[in-house]
């Protein structure tokens, strides 16, 4: 029982205070006043007190002259030191940001125009912003937003500019740098650019890590990067990438700064601009290369309404406090700190733990929209019903109200307007998502793309893809609230599958599921018992189970919740099983990833047509890749270098 | 002859023992005469003047009073029982509410320091109305009656070696100068104390005492100057045997001086100031000047691996020692010759140095001596910030041109130094001070809240000193340093001896504090200074300290590959129910921080019992096993049972 207590305390401490957080619409003032006035406002940030300030132009110099780089340059073989130095210079030139206030102003002006058109409001929690302002003066700060849409790149800078907080430098993917004009603008707005596949390029690693380290050590500016590495195509959190996280934390590990503050930031959208593009991408329609013309073409999406964007600044978290007892810093004392060092297992584990924790806090900080709850429910209806007969509206609304209560029991941060009658809330959610659903004569239908004019009739396979595109769009909105339900859902599934009430048996099965799905959902490494306890506590709270010292038993009143939760997880279980079946049946022991994806897609399409498979999620390349990663992690598959 | 006034300056920074008066000029003259006399006398017969005869234990029985000796057997006659230093010397607030330093021993004695009150109030939030006075006298009822080993006492009596089980004598030897030790005494609280104090007069006395202790299974704790800051003198509370404190203070003779080889042979109980004074009379010095040298003893230095302020010229204790005699339960350990270096396996001196009284008693030491320097000159440099100062020290170390002493104080200590400036009598001086301040802060643009000061001491031949001085100032200039005069430098070193008295004043007003040290590679100096200071501030906040603490540091020694860093930490404990506990937790955290930042467990204070818990990690399992096996062989019955180190 003590574990339960600990878990619930932990859980409450994670959730309670900010629940009451007040959000302020930052666009409101913009709508009342001049955009130009905002762009030209006096900007008086209070910077980091601890560091000697240096200019953006100094950074590359400091990096090139660092002992670390000099060492790497001296030991690089195959080229003269001058050549290597030249190369390092070139890398730096490609990478460096060139933060200038003028461009932030320009950007501010453009953003105000665009945001006012796209969103009804941008809601920001002021308390979080205040805490951030304070933290930035005290230690180097790392901003860790999630990334769900192209529009959120630079939105943090925009907010910080508006509220007199030093504007961050931002790690961005190198393709952005290649965009005409835009690349140049965002470089001057503080973006620095990092290549995607660095592999074993020692020099590049050295330049990049030294660049990042210098920014933190000098307290040049807050540093922003995506701990998930990239934009989530599924709106579901991604497994964190550890390379950048490790680079950022190293100055603390090596005692070069007293502390570092991590600020997880959760951006949540009522509706995402790229929704249909994302779905197509997941179905294998190739992603458009980032280009300025592409951006301009996309401007037609600017005509539509995208509801509210929520930006929730998490409380700054001290790395020093978080790492207490997790890492022995004395290991860094025996080798010169400036020499490249492979991180030890302990450091890697600590970084991984921290990175996962950050993603979880991002999840908990995000706001769940009524539409996301509705998507959870809609997806539990057979797709054919949604496309053909439609789902009765009252059935959906009743069920949604029920789910809202469950979500609140689970500690959700809901974005459900209190002043508006519930039916209106749901109606406007459906109206906002007219690209996915339509309401007609008291029924709700899934919207599929218009059939193009064709000579020959559309094939059944093509029809599957048409439905899949619509379903995957809805899936992504369901995914916005998955993190809320996933732990209880694992337990509900464990109860359903094992048919036991024995706590330890349930725990074992829970751990098995958690292990299999840990590329799919974010679980903090090493905290399986906490997750289990949390699941128990939540299920008990909503009356779904009784819990005793040894047993967890389903209650009669809880069947609705349990079956909802099981159904929520079912598409994942089904998809994984299809792929496992494919791998088992396929006698080939070696295959290329490129072949695997279409082959699985073909199999899944067949199974859907034959009625054996009920989920379209198997078709998503995201699910497919997650399965491969999971199997590699579980050492069932191995990647061969070609 | 320019040398002499500057010599005087230095000599007078330490407490003088001449009981009372005479103007400065008279003293200078006397000292001159003594030195000249010493030089004249030298070739004739050193032995007859200094060799202090045979050890006659029996005679010493009559020698009850402390004639001629700096340290009497009854230390409480001249020293505080519950604070630092001489009884006649202390800081206090006079009737006008001004800080005053009493007594006549130091240059600052009898002076008023007008800025100290404000500094205390601003730094700690103290208030003169809120006093936390010490218990004035020791009540003997607070002291447990001695557990005597009758058989041991009987035999000891027959040797004629003086001893005592008087409560005051015992309490005096039950502590060093850790904060918790002094805090408890001020509250009149006394824990486990030695049951008996014994004063051997010579090596042979020690041999007899150790034999008796072994025979009767009595625990021996050697006591030198009592300046330990590592809980080294604390009696282990779990010790059930009779504890005998072996006070070496009466073994304080210089036995011979060898001018051909520049060595001297001393009894280990001699305290630093006597050693230097007596050698000076013959025109020599050891140059070993730890900050505690007024009270700490030669044997103590050897047993704790001491370091002196002027180690850049003279070396640390391990560089100075030629030969050591130590009495252990297994017999006497010593080397067979006076060769300057040997390749005879691991150096047995390194089992002795740093053994912290766990293996035996150091009784006699042969040490290098040097002719007294012809010329001494102080100096100081102001830097715009601590970073620049450290960079300058690093460069000085790189060029291996460190003066006899070079110390860099951070901004907090710079301000503290100002608070201790005595009242200025002449308008001119205050005008000059004002001008200097104006020049540095306004003209040169130094931020008074960032700038820091390095103090310097040069020694040697006059021309070389001047040349050396120029070299160092040139380096300093490269790092934005401005020469800030001899006075500031000299004051800095003078304050070293005075500062220890200040803690007692703080404790009268709810302020407790301590200093601690470490050594660290050059590239980590800045990081460790910043991180440890911030850690102290954060821990104080977390532990409920109501006032901002003072966290300050200075780099006090430079080496080829690193530096010795001193931290000062103090806070106002009003509102805390268990201030000492909070203090110890913060100090513990600070040490953790030091270790995490690549600092050593200790540079020269030693391990004692205070830092024992980190010892295994500091020297590895095997290292610990080596030390343990030495202890097991040398002292299998743990006669030297102070339980330090291991």
mmCIF file with all atom_site columns, N, CA and C in Angstrom, chain A residues 390-434:
data_model
loop_
_atom_site.group_PDB
_atom_site.id
_atom_site.type_symbol
_atom_site.label_atom_id
_atom_site.label_alt_id
_atom_site.label_comp_id
_atom_site.label_asym_id
_atom_site.label_entity_id
_atom_site.label_seq_id
_atom_site.pdbx_PDB_ins_code
_atom_site.Cartn_x
_atom_site.Cartn_y
_atom_site.Cartn_z
_atom_site.occupancy
_atom_site.B_iso_or_equiv
_atom_site.pdbx_formal_charge
_atom_site.auth_seq_id
_atom_site.auth_comp_id
_atom_site.auth_asym_id
_atom_site.auth_atom_id
_atom_site.pdbx_PDB_model_num
ATOM 1   N N  . UNK A 1 390 ? -23.268 6.352  -40.470 1.00 0.00 ? 390 UNK A N  1
ATOM 2   C CA . UNK A 1 390 ? -23.070 7.475  -39.542 1.00 0.00 ? 390 UNK A CA 1
ATOM 3   C C  . UNK A 1 390 ? -23.400 7.057  -38.114 1.00 0.00 ? 390 UNK A C  1
ATOM 4   N N  . UNK A 1 391 ? -22.832 7.770  -37.150 1.00 0.00 ? 391 UNK A N  1
ATOM 5   C CA . UNK A 1 391 ? -23.043 7.463  -35.734 1.00 0.00 ? 391 UNK A CA 1
ATOM 6   C C  . UNK A 1 391 ? -24.061 8.462  -35.184 1.00 0.00 ? 391 UNK A C  1
ATOM 7   N N  . UNK A 1 392 ? -25.069 7.948  -34.437 1.00 0.00 ? 392 UNK A N  1
ATOM 8   C CA . UNK A 1 392 ? -26.066 8.899  -33.905 1.00 0.00 ? 392 UNK A CA 1
ATOM 9   C C  . UNK A 1 392 ? -25.390 9.958  -33.027 1.00 0.00 ? 392 UNK A C  1
ATOM 10  N N  . UNK A 1 393 ? -25.758 11.185 -33.252 1.00 0.00 ? 393 UNK A N  1
ATOM 11  C CA . UNK A 1 393 ? -25.124 12.325 -32.569 1.00 0.00 ? 393 UNK A CA 1
ATOM 12  C C  . UNK A 1 393 ? -25.308 12.231 -31.048 1.00 0.00 ? 393 UNK A C  1
ATOM 13  N N  . UNK A 1 394 ? -26.534 11.877 -30.626 1.00 0.00 ? 394 UNK A N  1
ATOM 14  C CA . UNK A 1 394 ? -26.782 11.865 -29.174 1.00 0.00 ? 394 UNK A CA 1
ATOM 15  C C  . UNK A 1 394 ? -25.937 10.794 -28.495 1.00 0.00 ? 394 UNK A C  1
ATOM 16  N N  . UNK A 1 395 ? -25.746 9.671  -29.238 1.00 0.00 ? 395 UNK A N  1
ATOM 17  C CA . UNK A 1 395 ? -24.924 8.594  -28.671 1.00 0.00 ? 395 UNK A CA 1
ATOM 18  C C  . UNK A 1 395 ? -23.494 9.112  -28.443 1.00 0.00 ? 395 UNK A C  1
ATOM 19  N N  . UNK A 1 396 ? -22.990 9.827  -29.431 1.00 0.00 ? 396 UNK A N  1
ATOM 20  C CA . UNK A 1 396 ? -21.630 10.369 -29.322 1.00 0.00 ? 396 UNK A CA 1
ATOM 21  C C  . UNK A 1 396 ? -21.528 11.383 -28.187 1.00 0.00 ? 396 UNK A C  1
ATOM 22  N N  . UNK A 1 397 ? -22.522 12.257 -28.102 1.00 0.00 ? 397 UNK A N  1
ATOM 23  C CA . UNK A 1 397 ? -22.423 13.304 -27.085 1.00 0.00 ? 397 UNK A CA 1
ATOM 24  C C  . UNK A 1 397 ? -22.543 12.717 -25.680 1.00 0.00 ? 397 UNK A C  1
ATOM 25  N N  . UNK A 1 398 ? -23.460 11.770 -25.505 1.00 0.00 ? 398 UNK A N  1
ATOM 26  C CA . UNK A 1 398 ? -23.596 11.166 -24.172 1.00 0.00 ? 398 UNK A CA 1
ATOM 27  C C  . UNK A 1 398 ? -22.291 10.507 -23.749 1.00 0.00 ? 398 UNK A C  1
ATOM 28  N N  . UNK A 1 399 ? -21.767 9.758  -24.699 1.00 0.00 ? 399 UNK A N  1
ATOM 29  C CA . UNK A 1 399 ? -20.539 9.015  -24.409 1.00 0.00 ? 399 UNK A CA 1
ATOM 30  C C  . UNK A 1 399 ? -19.373 10.000 -24.131 1.00 0.00 ? 399 UNK A C  1
ATOM 31  N N  . UNK A 1 400 ? -19.359 11.090 -24.846 1.00 0.00 ? 400 UNK A N  1
ATOM 32  C CA . UNK A 1 400 ? -18.297 12.073 -24.663 1.00 0.00 ? 400 UNK A CA 1
ATOM 33  C C  . UNK A 1 400 ? -18.363 12.694 -23.263 1.00 0.00 ? 400 UNK A C  1
ATOM 34  N N  . UNK A 1 401 ? -19.585 12.971 -22.827 1.00 0.00 ? 401 UNK A N  1
ATOM 35  C CA . UNK A 1 401 ? -19.746 13.525 -21.482 1.00 0.00 ? 401 UNK A CA 1
ATOM 36  C C  . UNK A 1 401 ? -19.231 12.515 -20.451 1.00 0.00 ? 401 UNK A C  1
ATOM 37  N N  . UNK A 1 402 ? -19.532 11.235 -20.687 1.00 0.00 ? 402 UNK A N  1
ATOM 38  C CA . UNK A 1 402 ? -19.028 10.186 -19.785 1.00 0.00 ? 402 UNK A CA 1
ATOM 39  C C  . UNK A 1 402 ? -17.495 10.169 -19.790 1.00 0.00 ? 402 UNK A C  1
ATOM 40  N N  . UNK A 1 403 ? -16.951 10.259 -20.988 1.00 0.00 ? 403 UNK A N  1
ATOM 41  C CA . UNK A 1 403 ? -15.490 10.187 -21.109 1.00 0.00 ? 403 UNK A CA 1
ATOM 42  C C  . UNK A 1 403 ? -14.833 11.411 -20.459 1.00 0.00 ? 403 UNK A C  1
ATOM 43  N N  . UNK A 1 404 ? -15.532 12.533 -20.531 1.00 0.00 ? 404 UNK A N  1
ATOM 44  C CA . UNK A 1 404 ? -14.972 13.728 -19.913 1.00 0.00 ? 404 UNK A CA 1
ATOM 45  C C  . UNK A 1 404 ? -14.769 13.493 -18.408 1.00 0.00 ? 404 UNK A C  1
ATOM 46  N N  . UNK A 1 405 ? -15.758 12.814 -17.812 1.00 0.00 ? 405 UNK A N  1
ATOM 47  C CA . UNK A 1 405 ? -15.630 12.563 -16.388 1.00 0.00 ? 405 UNK A CA 1
ATOM 48  C C  . UNK A 1 405 ? -14.453 11.636 -16.110 1.00 0.00 ? 405 UNK A C  1
ATOM 49  N N  . UNK A 1 406 ? -14.340 10.593 -16.937 1.00 0.00 ? 406 UNK A N  1
ATOM 50  C CA . UNK A 1 406 ? -13.224 9.659  -16.757 1.00 0.00 ? 406 UNK A CA 1
ATOM 51  C C  . UNK A 1 406 ? -11.885 10.414 -16.888 1.00 0.00 ? 406 UNK A C  1
ATOM 52  N N  . UNK A 1 407 ? -11.819 11.254 -17.902 1.00 0.00 ? 407 UNK A N  1
ATOM 53  C CA . UNK A 1 407 ? -10.582 12.005 -18.134 1.00 0.00 ? 407 UNK A CA 1
ATOM 54  C C  . UNK A 1 407 ? -10.265 12.882 -16.925 1.00 0.00 ? 407 UNK A C  1
ATOM 55  N N  . UNK A 1 408 ? -11.280 13.517 -16.399 1.00 0.00 ? 408 UNK A N  1
ATOM 56  C CA . UNK A 1 408 ? -11.050 14.382 -15.231 1.00 0.00 ? 408 UNK A CA 1
ATOM 57  C C  . UNK A 1 408 ? -10.606 13.554 -14.030 1.00 0.00 ? 408 UNK A C  1
ATOM 58  N N  . UNK A 1 409 ? -11.212 12.374 -13.883 1.00 0.00 ? 409 UNK A N  1
ATOM 59  C CA . UNK A 1 409 ? -10.773 11.472 -12.809 1.00 0.00 ? 409 UNK A CA 1
ATOM 60  C C  . UNK A 1 409 ? -9.296  11.137 -12.953 1.00 0.00 ? 409 UNK A C  1
ATOM 61  N N  . UNK A 1 410 ? -8.867  11.025 -14.176 1.00 0.00 ? 410 UNK A N  1
ATOM 62  C CA . UNK A 1 410 ? -7.469  10.670 -14.424 1.00 0.00 ? 410 UNK A CA 1
ATOM 63  C C  . UNK A 1 410 ? -6.550  11.892 -14.355 1.00 0.00 ? 410 UNK A C  1
ATOM 64  N N  . UNK A 1 411 ? -7.114  13.022 -13.987 1.00 0.00 ? 411 UNK A N  1
ATOM 65  C CA . UNK A 1 411 ? -6.285  14.213 -13.785 1.00 0.00 ? 411 UNK A CA 1
ATOM 66  C C  . UNK A 1 411 ? -6.017  14.990 -15.057 1.00 0.00 ? 411 UNK A C  1
ATOM 67  N N  . UNK A 1 412 ? -6.911  14.870 -16.015 1.00 0.00 ? 412 UNK A N  1
ATOM 68  C CA . UNK A 1 412 ? -6.656  15.543 -17.295 1.00 0.00 ? 412 UNK A CA 1
ATOM 69  C C  . UNK A 1 412 ? -6.743  17.052 -17.153 1.00 0.00 ? 412 UNK A C  1
ATOM 70  N N  . UNK A 1 413 ? -5.994  17.708 -18.001 1.00 0.00 ? 413 UNK A N  1
ATOM 71  C CA . UNK A 1 413 ? -6.059  19.153 -18.138 1.00 0.00 ? 413 UNK A CA 1
ATOM 72  C C  . UNK A 1 413 ? -6.936  19.392 -19.363 1.00 0.00 ? 413 UNK A C  1
ATOM 73  N N  . UNK A 1 414 ? -8.195  19.618 -19.129 1.00 0.00 ? 414 UNK A N  1
ATOM 74  C CA . UNK A 1 414 ? -9.136  19.702 -20.247 1.00 0.00 ? 414 UNK A CA 1
ATOM 75  C C  . UNK A 1 414 ? -9.324  21.140 -20.699 1.00 0.00 ? 414 UNK A C  1
ATOM 76  N N  . UNK A 1 415 ? -9.552  21.242 -21.981 1.00 0.00 ? 415 UNK A N  1
ATOM 77  C CA . UNK A 1 415 ? -9.806  22.555 -22.550 1.00 0.00 ? 415 UNK A CA 1
ATOM 78  C C  . UNK A 1 415 ? -11.285 22.596 -22.928 1.00 0.00 ? 415 UNK A C  1
ATOM 79  N N  . UNK A 1 416 ? -12.100 22.521 -21.908 1.00 0.00 ? 416 UNK A N  1
ATOM 80  C CA . UNK A 1 416 ? -13.541 22.411 -22.134 1.00 0.00 ? 416 UNK A CA 1
ATOM 81  C C  . UNK A 1 416 ? -14.181 23.671 -21.557 1.00 0.00 ? 416 UNK A C  1
ATOM 82  N N  . UNK A 1 417 ? -14.620 24.574 -22.424 1.00 0.00 ? 417 UNK A N  1
ATOM 83  C CA . UNK A 1 417 ? -15.120 25.852 -21.913 1.00 0.00 ? 417 UNK A CA 1
ATOM 84  C C  . UNK A 1 417 ? -16.283 25.661 -20.940 1.00 0.00 ? 417 UNK A C  1
ATOM 85  N N  . UNK A 1 418 ? -16.199 26.308 -19.804 1.00 0.00 ? 418 UNK A N  1
ATOM 86  C CA . UNK A 1 418 ? -17.192 26.093 -18.763 1.00 0.00 ? 418 UNK A CA 1
ATOM 87  C C  . UNK A 1 418 ? -18.455 26.913 -19.015 1.00 0.00 ? 418 UNK A C  1
ATOM 88  N N  . UNK A 1 419 ? -18.315 28.039 -19.699 1.00 0.00 ? 419 UNK A N  1
ATOM 89  C CA . UNK A 1 419 ? -19.452 28.960 -19.841 1.00 0.00 ? 419 UNK A CA 1
ATOM 90  C C  . UNK A 1 419 ? -20.408 28.531 -20.952 1.00 0.00 ? 419 UNK A C  1
ATOM 91  N N  . UNK A 1 420 ? -19.935 27.591 -21.794 1.00 0.00 ? 420 UNK A N  1
ATOM 92  C CA . UNK A 1 420 ? -20.740 27.205 -22.960 1.00 0.00 ? 420 UNK A CA 1
ATOM 93  C C  . UNK A 1 420 ? -21.461 25.885 -22.652 1.00 0.00 ? 420 UNK A C  1
ATOM 94  N N  . UNK A 1 421 ? -22.726 25.761 -23.050 1.00 0.00 ? 421 UNK A N  1
ATOM 95  C CA . UNK A 1 421 ? -23.419 24.479 -22.832 1.00 0.00 ? 421 UNK A CA 1
ATOM 96  C C  . UNK A 1 421 ? -22.697 23.344 -23.556 1.00 0.00 ? 421 UNK A C  1
ATOM 97  N N  . UNK A 1 422 ? -22.686 22.168 -22.896 1.00 0.00 ? 422 UNK A N  1
ATOM 98  C CA . UNK A 1 422 ? -21.924 21.041 -23.432 1.00 0.00 ? 422 UNK A CA 1
ATOM 99  C C  . UNK A 1 422 ? -22.254 20.704 -24.898 1.00 0.00 ? 422 UNK A C  1
ATOM 100 N N  . UNK A 1 423 ? -23.542 20.654 -25.268 1.00 0.00 ? 423 UNK A N  1
ATOM 101 C CA . UNK A 1 423 ? -23.819 20.301 -26.675 1.00 0.00 ? 423 UNK A CA 1
ATOM 102 C C  . UNK A 1 423 ? -23.181 21.284 -27.649 1.00 0.00 ? 423 UNK A C  1
ATOM 103 N N  . UNK A 1 424 ? -23.171 22.570 -27.263 1.00 0.00 ? 424 UNK A N  1
ATOM 104 C CA . UNK A 1 424 ? -22.567 23.570 -28.145 1.00 0.00 ? 424 UNK A CA 1
ATOM 105 C C  . UNK A 1 424 ? -21.062 23.359 -28.259 1.00 0.00 ? 424 UNK A C  1
ATOM 106 N N  . UNK A 1 425 ? -20.457 22.980 -27.143 1.00 0.00 ? 425 UNK A N  1
ATOM 107 C CA . UNK A 1 425 ? -19.018 22.726 -27.168 1.00 0.00 ? 425 UNK A CA 1
ATOM 108 C C  . UNK A 1 425 ? -18.726 21.652 -28.199 1.00 0.00 ? 425 UNK A C  1
ATOM 109 N N  . UNK A 1 426 ? -19.508 20.576 -28.138 1.00 0.00 ? 426 UNK A N  1
ATOM 110 C CA . UNK A 1 426 ? -19.235 19.454 -29.036 1.00 0.00 ? 426 UNK A CA 1
ATOM 111 C C  . UNK A 1 426 ? -19.588 19.796 -30.478 1.00 0.00 ? 426 UNK A C  1
ATOM 112 N N  . UNK A 1 427 ? -20.670 20.552 -30.652 1.00 0.00 ? 427 UNK A N  1
ATOM 113 C CA . UNK A 1 427 ? -21.033 20.961 -32.010 1.00 0.00 ? 427 UNK A CA 1
ATOM 114 C C  . UNK A 1 427 ? -19.936 21.798 -32.636 1.00 0.00 ? 427 UNK A C  1
ATOM 115 N N  . UNK A 1 428 ? -19.416 22.729 -31.855 1.00 0.00 ? 428 UNK A N  1
ATOM 116 C CA . UNK A 1 428 ? -18.403 23.582 -32.466 1.00 0.00 ? 428 UNK A CA 1
ATOM 117 C C  . UNK A 1 428 ? -17.114 22.799 -32.712 1.00 0.00 ? 428 UNK A C  1
ATOM 118 N N  . UNK A 1 429 ? -16.839 21.771 -31.886 1.00 0.00 ? 429 UNK A N  1
ATOM 119 C CA . UNK A 1 429 ? -15.671 20.928 -32.148 1.00 0.00 ? 429 UNK A CA 1
ATOM 120 C C  . UNK A 1 429 ? -15.830 20.236 -33.494 1.00 0.00 ? 429 UNK A C  1
ATOM 121 N N  . UNK A 1 430 ? -17.021 19.728 -33.747 1.00 0.00 ? 430 UNK A N  1
ATOM 122 C CA . UNK A 1 430 ? -17.269 19.050 -35.028 1.00 0.00 ? 430 UNK A CA 1
ATOM 123 C C  . UNK A 1 430 ? -17.181 20.047 -36.178 1.00 0.00 ? 430 UNK A C  1
ATOM 124 N N  . UNK A 1 431 ? -17.700 21.235 -35.930 1.00 0.00 ? 431 UNK A N  1
ATOM 125 C CA . UNK A 1 431 ? -17.659 22.259 -36.981 1.00 0.00 ? 431 UNK A CA 1
ATOM 126 C C  . UNK A 1 431 ? -16.225 22.631 -37.325 1.00 0.00 ? 431 UNK A C  1
ATOM 127 N N  . UNK A 1 432 ? -15.407 22.750 -36.267 1.00 0.00 ? 432 UNK A N  1
ATOM 128 C CA . UNK A 1 432 ? -14.004 23.119 -36.484 1.00 0.00 ? 432 UNK A CA 1
ATOM 129 C C  . UNK A 1 432 ? -13.297 22.041 -37.309 1.00 0.00 ? 432 UNK A C  1
ATOM 130 N N  . UNK A 1 433 ? -13.717 20.788 -37.100 1.00 0.00 ? 433 UNK A N  1
ATOM 131 C CA . UNK A 1 433 ? -13.039 19.686 -37.784 1.00 0.00 ? 433 UNK A CA 1
ATOM 132 C C  . UNK A 1 433 ? -13.834 19.194 -38.974 1.00 0.00 ? 433 UNK A C  1
ATOM 133 N N  . UNK A 1 434 ? -14.348 20.139 -39.728 1.00 0.00 ? 434 UNK A N  1
ATOM 134 C CA . UNK A 1 434 ? -15.157 19.793 -40.888 1.00 0.00 ? 434 UNK A CA 1
ATOM 135 C C  . UNK A 1 434 ? -14.373 19.004 -41.924 1.00 0.00 ? 434 UNK A C  1
#
